[in-house]
Amino acid sequence: MGKRVYESLPDMAKARNRVDKPNLIKDEAKVSLRLASFAAGRHYLIKTFGCQANVRDEEIMAGYLEKAGFSKAESEESTDLVIINTCAVRENAEDKVYGEIGKFKANRRRDPQFILCVCGCMMQEEGVAKKISDSYPYVNLIFGTHNTHRLLDMLDEHLSRHKDIVNVLSHPGDIIEGMPSARLDNSSAYVNITYGCDKFCTYCIVPYTRGRERSRQKEDILSECRELVEQGYKQITLLGQNVNSYGKDFHDGTSFATILEEVAKLGIPRLRFMTSHPWDFSDEMLEVIAKYPNIMKCIHLPVQSGSTEVLKKMGRRYTREEYLDLVARIKKKIPGVFLTTDIIVGFPNETLEQFEETLSICEEVRYSSAFTFIYSPRKGTPAAKMKDDVPDEEKKARFMRLLKVVEETTNEASASLLGKTIPVLVDGPSKKDPNILSGYSEGSKLVNFPGPAYLKGEIVELKIIENHCHYLVGELLEDPILIKANGVKKALLEEPDVKEYLRLNKQIEENEEIKALQEKIGETQKKLVASLGDAKVKAEYESLREKLDSHPLIQNRESLREGVENLLKAVSGGLS
Ligand code: 5AD
Ligand code: SF4
């Protein structure tokens, strides 16, 4: 397409800004006629790198695109619009992005109207948007994390002005409600509760790429969760860079424990949350986690390092002892809890002794799994300016030693499930073999088992028969048809129309006036038969019937009949 317009480029100094009270914007997701006619019959593809926050952004961008009229593409070749949604947390995630952009040059060659967009955290780094714009002239739209909700406006601008646009904002960040969303899964859902991060750990780029820490209003979170429960979702994961900071910006005593408890009460079968920062993990939170059986007893608690000196340099706000004390409190309050973590190896000037403290903290806590990373300097962060005397080879060697320790405790946690019967939320057929299903245990352990694809989205009881450290093998204890039938019945009974139908039905059964009418109709019917269809009796019978049919309770129930019948038809449509 035409010339490139630079509307805005990121600025790391501005990205540090923190102000209270974010703007709350209600988006109307308007679609212009021009964009709607372009989108009709065209397909989109979004390629996401990085964490769950990016996955949720993908769902929201997909929601906007589907609202405009695009549909999801089946393959990279058959797509008319691609969005590459990037991650900036480590350098290797960034390297993959450049290769990915290169892949779509061929699409442009084939189709001059093909649209390529690059967005997300990496665009928020100084210099990156400009570099991509200069090196890949076929990229049409470059935007950041703060204007995802303006996707349709930007596409419209691109089409109307025949211009390629770069628009990356650096500001503390708003809260946008009312965004459409096309969820990637129909049993497990992410729900944002906070955006951004104010912790400024010295190695981390996130506070610069995602702005200030800001909490969504409780009612907005609850109505999103309520809708998911009504739609039959089995799992909700509350998302935030730091979920336990939730509500601090309201200055009214609202805390993460409050929202966690209120969501748990909605009755979602599985509730998770991530990520927790050890610094503000309260006892109140622990009480709530322990109290509700539907809150999974699995806590992701990034330690990053086992050395107090390194933690201090990282700006983590806790010592080794404080972290261990928190772990002890958690284990005491929630026996059998699964703890998972993130660890960084080779922070600038990390000594061998300090690294060994990381090994020993892992041995002590015995994580059921851990994400391990070699430190990656991020331009603009304080740690990137620190002199680093640890050679790369040494960092790799430490990383391998850490993997061994983590593997041992991961295996131990997996082995503890051998022979047990545990509930598993079925994710779907495995990529390698369609007859093998995969799912996750309460402690987030991957479990594979033979079973039919229609069990996707069900919570099934599995007997664990093999442990392969990073995954378990289980077997079904019940006939899958019966599991599905039960699941369908439960889901059907949860449907709002079915619930209302059954409620009205009960009221009708108990209503004295209706009971009397029905009795009278019965008697008149007998009289009618005995009188061989006497006209007077017939008129009396019909008037009674009319009275019954026009009773408000009966009318209300009948108005739901067609909808409920359609639901039943959809359910009996097959084991899809
Ligand atoms: N280098 C390596 N790992 C990092 N992480 C964040 N920033 C960096 C970095 N610069 C890791 C932390 C964090 C996880 C999401 O990514 O462990 O918890
Ligand atoms: Fe990054 Fe630290 Fe914030 Fe986590 S808490 S996102 S590691 S700055």
XYZ file of C-alpha atoms and ligand atoms in Angstrom:
602
model
C 0.000 0.000 0.000
C 0.899 3.650 0.169
C 3.103 5.812 2.346
C 3.756 5.216 6.013
C 2.287 7.598 8.600
C 3.939 7.795 12.008
C 1.125 8.800 14.342
C 3.026 8.007 17.506
C 6.204 6.194 18.608
C 6.948 4.784 22.077
C 8.930 6.657 24.685
C 10.345 4.700 27.658
C 10.537 7.820 29.854
C 6.821 8.421 29.367
C 6.156 4.706 29.916
C 7.436 5.066 33.501
C 4.712 7.620 34.299
C 2.307 6.628 37.028
C -0.877 8.561 37.836
C -3.826 7.626 39.973
C -7.315 6.948 38.629
C -7.194 5.515 35.124
C -9.742 6.608 32.524
C -12.615 4.170 32.268
C -13.650 3.981 28.621
C -16.771 2.179 27.413
C -16.067 1.049 23.895
C -18.867 0.783 21.377
C -16.839 -1.215 18.833
C -18.304 0.641 15.858
C -17.711 -0.794 12.383
C -17.550 1.570 9.401
C -19.359 0.628 6.195
C -16.042 0.671 4.353
C -14.472 -1.826 6.722
C -17.571 -4.045 6.830
C -17.635 -4.335 3.052
C -13.881 -5.084 2.999
C -14.213 -7.722 5.736
C -17.114 -9.614 4.150
C -15.813 -12.964 2.911
C -12.272 -12.265 4.145
C -10.348 -14.268 6.775
C -8.049 -13.330 9.651
C -5.277 -15.068 11.558
C -3.676 -13.935 14.831
C -0.303 -15.341 15.892
C 0.347 -14.751 19.574
C 3.614 -14.969 21.481
C 4.070 -14.710 25.230
C 1.856 -14.882 28.269
C -1.852 -15.281 29.054
C -2.372 -11.497 28.899
C -1.411 -11.672 25.223
C -3.707 -14.651 24.663
C -6.573 -12.626 26.125
C -5.629 -9.683 23.864
C -5.793 -12.089 20.906
C -9.347 -13.064 21.889
C -10.356 -9.427 22.106
C -8.795 -8.523 18.744
C -10.515 -11.591 17.237
C -13.776 -10.285 18.739
C -13.319 -6.932 16.991
C -12.426 -8.556 13.677
C -15.418 -10.914 13.803
C -17.647 -7.975 14.665
C -16.404 -6.266 11.495
C -17.298 -9.379 9.487
C -13.973 -11.212 9.085
C -13.966 -14.945 9.814
C -11.178 -17.053 11.242
C -8.735 -18.470 8.660
C -7.984 -22.183 8.464
C -4.388 -21.745 7.340
C -1.611 -19.183 6.845
C -2.043 -19.389 3.069
C -5.781 -18.725 3.056
C -5.685 -15.636 5.246
C -6.391 -12.059 4.133
C -5.338 -10.323 7.351
C -2.649 -11.336 9.836
C -1.885 -9.881 13.246
C 1.404 -10.818 14.902
C 0.911 -10.244 18.625
C 4.355 -9.958 20.192
C 6.072 -10.518 23.569
C 9.013 -8.487 24.891
C 9.845 -10.295 28.111
C 12.968 -12.040 26.779
C 15.118 -11.676 23.674
C 14.388 -15.152 22.282
C 10.655 -14.368 22.125
C 11.549 -11.292 20.061
C 13.800 -13.164 17.635
C 10.940 -15.446 16.646
C 8.808 -12.435 15.713
C 11.153 -11.259 12.966
C 11.046 -14.680 11.302
C 7.279 -14.662 11.565
C 6.940 -11.266 9.850
C 9.172 -12.494 7.011
C 6.868 -15.454 6.394
C 4.005 -13.241 5.257
C 5.862 -11.392 2.493
C 4.598 -14.088 0.094
C 0.965 -13.386 1.040
C 1.409 -9.744 0.043
C 3.005 -10.754 -3.273
C -0.006 -12.949 -4.022
C -2.572 -10.382 -2.886
C -1.916 -6.626 -2.903
C -4.861 -6.096 -0.539
C -3.439 -8.482 2.095
C -3.089 -6.692 5.462
C -0.226 -7.422 7.870
C -0.301 -5.970 11.411
C 2.288 -6.243 14.163
C 1.287 -5.309 17.704
C 1.793 -6.070 21.398
C 4.490 -5.607 24.031
C 7.509 -5.607 21.731
C 6.147 -2.572 19.867
C 6.199 -0.636 23.162
C 10.030 -0.814 23.262
C 11.871 2.184 21.916
C 13.276 1.600 18.440
C 11.414 -1.640 17.630
C 8.411 -0.179 15.783
C 10.733 2.008 13.698
C 13.036 -0.927 12.958
C 10.137 -3.118 11.792
C 8.691 -0.275 9.786
C 12.050 0.294 8.010
C 13.007 -3.346 7.492
C 9.623 -4.774 6.527
C 7.927 -2.248 4.231
C 5.019 -4.639 3.648
C 3.810 -4.314 7.274
C 0.645 -2.166 7.149
C -0.197 -1.490 10.772
C 2.012 -1.262 13.836
C 0.368 -0.597 17.179
C 1.000 -1.232 20.876
C -0.760 -2.542 23.946
C -2.603 0.708 24.748
C -4.625 0.981 21.538
C -5.691 -2.604 20.804
C -9.289 -1.443 21.225
C -8.814 0.968 18.320
C -8.026 -1.862 15.908
C -11.101 -1.304 13.734
C -10.522 2.460 13.519
C -6.908 1.877 12.522
C -7.921 -0.640 9.844
C -10.502 1.799 8.532
C -7.924 4.573 8.436
C -5.530 2.303 6.561
C -8.212 1.488 3.968
C -9.531 5.019 3.565
C -6.226 6.877 3.437
C -4.304 4.139 1.602
C -1.613 4.635 4.205
C 0.361 2.287 6.429
C 0.219 3.390 10.033
C 2.511 3.271 13.063
C 0.679 4.190 16.261
C 2.334 3.113 19.511
C 1.312 5.080 22.599
C 3.284 5.335 25.822
C 1.016 6.362 28.648
C -0.054 4.928 31.973
C -2.989 3.116 30.380
C -6.779 3.175 30.533
C -9.390 0.598 31.398
C -11.557 -0.311 28.449
C -14.863 -2.064 28.972
C -17.371 -3.323 26.434
C -14.758 -4.863 24.136
C -16.016 -7.758 22.026
C -14.257 -11.075 22.392
C -14.020 -14.365 20.493
C -12.771 -16.842 23.076
C -10.355 -19.534 21.940
C -11.828 -22.208 24.197
C -15.372 -22.979 25.245
C -14.653 -24.557 28.619
C -11.733 -22.591 30.035
C -11.579 -18.784 30.070
C -9.228 -16.007 31.084
C -10.687 -12.944 32.780
C -8.533 -9.843 33.272
C -8.806 -8.334 36.726
C -5.829 -5.993 36.654
C -3.748 -4.532 33.870
C -0.129 -3.382 33.968
C 2.379 -3.566 36.778
C 3.853 -1.061 39.253
C 6.467 -3.347 40.797
C 9.318 -2.396 38.450
C 11.461 -5.463 39.136
C 14.793 -4.313 37.759
C 15.051 -6.967 35.019
C 11.496 -6.660 33.749
C 10.114 -4.746 30.777
C 6.432 -5.336 31.599
C 5.801 -2.132 33.643
C 7.007 -0.180 30.574
C 5.099 -2.167 27.967
C 1.785 -2.537 29.803
C 1.605 0.614 31.906
C 0.516 1.324 35.441
C -1.201 -1.245 37.632
C -4.944 -0.650 37.352
C -7.903 -2.714 38.521
C -11.116 -3.355 36.659
C -14.307 -2.473 38.488
C -15.623 -5.391 40.540
C -19.021 -5.357 38.833
C -17.447 -5.559 35.360
C -15.394 -8.594 36.402
C -18.363 -10.266 38.066
C -20.685 -9.770 35.122
C -18.064 -11.237 32.752
C -17.634 -14.247 35.073
C -21.395 -14.659 35.549
C -21.838 -14.806 31.792
C -19.138 -17.478 31.538
C -20.828 -19.557 34.228
C -24.147 -19.219 32.392
C -22.484 -20.316 29.160
C -21.316 -23.507 30.864
C -17.620 -22.679 31.228
C -15.803 -25.059 33.580
C -12.789 -22.949 34.452
C -12.004 -19.288 34.938
C -8.476 -18.001 35.426
C -8.339 -14.498 36.887
C -5.480 -12.686 35.198
C -3.142 -9.928 36.206
C 0.629 -9.360 36.311
C 0.034 -9.165 40.034
C -3.413 -10.385 40.951
C -2.913 -9.790 44.645
C -2.551 -6.052 44.080
C -6.169 -6.029 42.903
C -8.222 -3.156 44.298
C -5.345 -1.239 45.902
C -5.923 1.618 43.453
C -9.522 1.985 44.668
C -8.297 3.039 48.135
C -11.479 1.664 49.694
C -10.312 -1.575 51.254
C -11.142 -3.730 48.217
C -8.626 -6.545 47.968
C -7.903 -9.528 45.789
C -9.440 -11.762 48.456
C -12.753 -9.908 48.007
C -12.982 -10.460 44.270
C -11.656 -14.023 44.500
C -14.369 -14.916 46.995
C -17.125 -13.263 44.985
C -16.119 -15.079 41.803
C -15.853 -18.392 43.691
C -19.421 -17.894 44.927
C -20.690 -17.721 41.327
C -20.211 -21.472 41.229
C -17.654 -21.909 38.452
C -16.373 -25.504 38.873
C -12.691 -24.461 38.698
C -11.241 -21.110 39.639
C -7.580 -20.218 39.206
C -5.616 -16.992 39.354
C -2.234 -15.825 38.172
C 0.257 -14.382 38.872
C 0.716 -13.806 42.606
C 3.554 -11.655 43.862
C 4.954 -13.013 47.148
C 5.266 -9.458 48.493
C 1.561 -8.802 48.890
C 0.179 -12.289 49.393
C -2.212 -11.790 52.335
C -3.525 -14.206 54.967
C -7.005 -13.072 53.939
C -6.274 -14.539 50.481
C -5.189 -17.804 52.041
C -8.407 -18.007 54.047
C -10.486 -17.634 50.893
C -8.429 -20.168 48.907
C -8.762 -22.700 51.719
C -12.491 -22.081 52.169
C -13.775 -22.671 48.631
C -13.376 -26.147 47.105
C -13.753 -24.702 43.605
C -10.612 -22.560 44.027
C -7.845 -24.828 42.752
C -5.223 -25.603 45.350
C -2.433 -24.639 43.008
C -0.554 -21.384 43.435
C 1.930 -19.859 41.029
C 4.357 -17.978 43.228
C 7.389 -16.707 41.293
C 10.516 -16.790 43.455
C 12.967 -15.609 40.738
C 15.996 -16.273 42.978
C 16.785 -17.971 46.275
C 19.371 -15.386 47.301
C 18.352 -12.386 49.401
C 21.110 -10.247 47.833
C 20.014 -11.094 44.293
C 16.356 -10.552 45.220
C 17.308 -7.129 46.493
C 19.081 -6.267 43.256
C 16.060 -7.561 41.368
C 13.823 -5.213 43.391
C 11.595 -8.082 44.481
C 10.717 -6.624 47.940
C 11.132 -9.910 49.889
C 14.015 -11.899 51.324
C 14.645 -15.615 51.025
C 13.418 -16.024 54.601
C 10.226 -14.059 53.992
C 9.470 -16.148 50.909
C 10.050 -19.391 52.815
C 7.897 -18.141 55.657
C 5.064 -17.450 53.197
C 5.469 -20.936 51.688
C 5.246 -22.445 55.193
C 2.059 -20.474 55.908
C 0.537 -21.604 52.611
C 1.417 -25.260 53.189
C 0.040 -25.144 56.713
C -3.247 -23.587 55.664
C -3.655 -25.676 52.496
C -2.162 -29.134 53.003
C -1.296 -30.835 49.714
C -1.146 -27.498 47.823
C 0.741 -27.512 44.512
C 3.229 -24.652 44.231
C 4.694 -23.567 40.907
C 7.213 -20.822 40.208
C 9.351 -18.749 37.808
C 13.118 -18.627 38.217
C 15.770 -16.483 36.558
C 19.321 -17.815 36.327
C 22.338 -15.618 35.689
C 21.092 -12.227 36.865
C 24.018 -9.737 36.465
C 26.903 -10.672 38.767
C 25.082 -13.618 40.339
C 27.751 -15.579 42.227
C 27.957 -19.360 42.306
C 26.928 -19.309 45.979
C 23.930 -17.123 45.209
C 22.906 -19.460 42.397
C 23.243 -22.419 44.764
C 20.832 -20.670 47.115
C 18.331 -20.826 44.250
C 18.950 -24.568 43.989
C 18.473 -25.002 47.711
C 15.253 -22.980 47.843
C 13.851 -25.232 45.082
C 14.854 -28.287 47.077
C 13.193 -26.859 50.143
C 9.919 -25.687 48.580
C 9.633 -28.694 46.221
C 7.756 -27.001 43.386
C 5.400 -29.173 41.387
C 6.663 -27.370 38.297
C 8.801 -24.366 37.460
C 9.394 -22.082 34.494
C 13.113 -21.455 34.287
C 14.796 -18.690 32.318
C 18.298 -17.438 31.641
C 18.422 -13.703 32.367
C 17.888 -11.656 29.238
C 18.854 -7.951 29.371
C 15.949 -5.691 28.381
C 16.907 -2.242 27.073
C 15.605 0.550 29.295
C 15.405 -1.533 32.488
C 17.789 -0.825 35.409
C 19.344 -4.322 35.287
C 20.330 -3.869 31.652
C 22.708 -1.096 32.799
C 24.404 -3.330 35.406
C 27.865 -4.649 34.611
C 27.660 -8.421 34.301
C 30.678 -10.618 35.000
C 29.004 -14.006 34.542
C 29.993 -15.591 31.211
C 27.206 -17.024 29.034
C 28.687 -20.519 29.249
C 28.541 -20.393 33.036
C 24.900 -19.218 32.904
C 24.018 -22.150 30.651
C 25.763 -24.602 32.984
C 23.850 -23.179 35.985
C 20.624 -23.382 34.025
C 21.225 -27.106 33.350
C 21.919 -27.727 37.054
C 18.684 -25.949 37.951
C 16.713 -27.995 35.413
C 17.885 -31.190 37.128
C 16.687 -30.054 40.549
C 13.369 -28.796 39.188
C 12.887 -32.068 37.313
C 13.346 -33.998 40.539
C 10.631 -32.098 42.437
C 8.331 -32.031 39.375
C 8.666 -35.800 39.182
C 8.038 -36.154 42.900
C 4.796 -34.142 42.661
C 3.672 -36.191 39.657
C 4.542 -39.470 41.386
C 2.415 -38.468 44.374
C -0.632 -38.854 42.116
C 0.190 -42.416 40.972
C -2.606 -44.856 41.810
C -4.940 -42.018 42.866
C -8.251 -41.148 41.243
C -8.349 -37.446 40.430
C -10.629 -35.014 38.557
C -9.231 -33.779 35.254
C -10.632 -31.018 33.039
C -10.421 -32.374 29.484
C -8.648 -29.999 27.123
C -9.268 -32.012 23.955
C -7.612 -34.619 21.745
C -3.820 -34.598 21.829
C -2.031 -33.216 18.757
C -0.246 -36.498 18.054
C -3.082 -39.001 18.453
C -6.794 -38.145 18.149
C -7.729 -41.144 20.320
C -5.727 -39.779 23.246
C -7.214 -36.909 25.217
C -5.278 -34.433 27.334
C -6.430 -32.551 30.369
C -5.250 -30.847 33.528
C -5.457 -31.915 37.144
C -6.244 -29.529 39.997
C -2.474 -29.063 40.432
C -2.074 -28.210 36.707
C -0.476 -31.549 35.841
C -0.949 -32.651 32.268
C -2.756 -36.015 32.092
C -3.215 -38.069 28.912
C -5.766 -40.853 28.604
C -7.553 -42.814 25.902
C -11.086 -41.538 25.337
C -13.525 -40.076 22.811
C -13.158 -36.455 21.615
C -16.655 -35.546 22.801
C -15.370 -35.473 26.382
C -13.654 -32.134 25.641
C -14.702 -29.631 28.286
C -15.879 -32.252 30.811
C -14.373 -32.803 34.229
C -13.702 -36.563 34.385
C -12.432 -38.842 37.145
C -9.224 -40.566 36.073
C -7.140 -43.228 37.744
C -3.490 -42.311 37.355
C -1.586 -45.350 36.118
C 1.730 -43.970 34.788
C 4.038 -41.093 35.660
C 6.293 -39.607 32.967
C 7.371 -36.584 35.076
C 6.038 -33.865 32.747
C 2.831 -35.751 32.036
C 0.786 -38.527 33.598
C -1.224 -41.308 32.023
C -4.690 -42.009 33.349
C -7.654 -44.207 32.634
C -11.344 -43.439 32.692
C -13.344 -45.046 35.452
C -16.782 -44.380 33.992
C -18.441 -45.038 30.645
C -17.746 -41.840 28.610
C -21.323 -41.825 27.283
C -22.681 -41.590 30.817
C -20.188 -38.841 31.698
C -21.263 -36.847 28.658
C -24.956 -37.451 29.310
C -24.555 -36.193 32.863
C -22.547 -33.218 31.661
C -25.189 -32.356 29.073
C -27.959 -32.683 31.642
C -26.133 -30.403 34.068
C -25.341 -27.855 31.357
C -28.923 -27.926 30.139
C -30.264 -27.368 33.609
C -27.962 -24.372 33.942
C -29.346 -22.707 30.783
C -31.281 -19.571 31.889
C -34.364 -20.417 29.744
C -34.489 -24.003 31.018
C -34.043 -22.806 34.605
C -36.916 -20.352 34.172
C -39.082 -22.993 32.466
C -38.590 -25.397 35.382
C -39.196 -22.628 37.929
C -42.495 -21.659 36.283
C -43.469 -25.301 35.968
C -43.043 -25.747 39.701
C -45.074 -22.606 40.425
C -47.825 -23.877 38.112
C -47.902 -27.235 39.904
C -48.247 -25.507 43.255
C -50.749 -22.789 42.257
C -54.147 -23.321 43.937
C -56.104 -21.390 41.320
C -54.593 -23.461 38.496
C -55.123 -26.696 40.416
C -58.826 -25.842 40.876
C -59.182 -24.962 37.192
C -57.521 -28.202 36.123
C -59.823 -30.183 38.371
C -62.862 -28.433 36.943
C -61.631 -29.017 33.380
C -61.302 -32.753 34.195
C -64.853 -32.933 35.524
C -66.288 -30.973 32.570
C -64.423 -33.220 30.154
C -66.078 -36.279 31.731
C -69.470 -34.527 31.524
C -68.827 -33.740 27.871
C -68.151 -37.389 27.023
C -71.208 -38.542 28.998
C -73.441 -35.968 27.266
C -72.141 -37.060 23.855
C -70.883 -33.553 23.035
C -73.685 -31.360 24.384
C -73.143 -27.798 23.037
C -73.587 -26.083 26.407
C -71.098 -28.387 28.161
C -68.693 -27.964 25.262
C -68.866 -24.147 25.593
C -68.253 -24.439 29.336
C -65.296 -26.743 28.697
C -63.784 -24.370 26.141
C -64.191 -21.339 28.359
C -62.407 -23.146 31.196
C -59.577 -24.167 28.873
C -59.229 -20.593 27.674
C -59.089 -19.364 31.233
C -56.329 -21.858 32.013
C -54.325 -21.075 28.872
C -54.489 -17.343 29.523
C -53.259 -17.641 33.104
C -50.073 -15.475 33.322
C -47.941 -18.333 34.729
C -48.958 -20.669 31.904
C -48.449 -17.925 29.314
C -44.990 -17.164 30.665
C -44.016 -20.834 30.581
C -45.357 -21.288 27.030
C -43.428 -18.265 25.774
C -40.246 -20.196 26.654
C -41.326 -23.462 25.018
C -39.894 -22.880 21.550
C -36.498 -21.729 22.857
C -36.224 -24.714 25.213
C -37.246 -27.119 22.452
C -34.545 -25.682 20.195
C -31.985 -26.168 22.956
C -33.038 -29.799 23.319
C -32.760 -30.290 19.573
C -29.259 -28.761 19.583
C -28.161 -31.065 22.414
C -29.564 -34.192 20.801
C -27.931 -33.138 17.518
C -24.960 -35.411 18.195
C -21.865 -36.020 20.271
C -19.891 -33.266 18.644
N 15.053 -12.229 31.627
C 14.671 -13.487 31.931
N 13.491 -13.797 32.435
C 12.634 -12.785 32.661
N 11.389 -12.781 33.152
C 10.940 -11.509 33.168
N 11.880 -10.691 32.691
C 12.947 -11.455 32.372
C 14.216 -11.191 31.844
N 14.604 -9.945 31.540
C 10.710 -13.985 33.635
C 10.350 -13.873 35.120
C 8.867 -13.678 35.079
C 8.474 -14.464 33.863
C 7.151 -14.161 33.290
O 9.474 -14.149 32.932
O 10.680 -15.099 35.734
O 8.229 -14.147 36.247
Fe 7.684 -7.933 35.782
Fe 8.097 -7.879 38.424
Fe 5.840 -6.819 37.398
Fe 6.191 -9.484 37.386
S 6.055 -8.183 39.214
S 5.469 -8.206 35.654
S 8.399 -9.653 37.056
S 7.914 -6.094 37.072
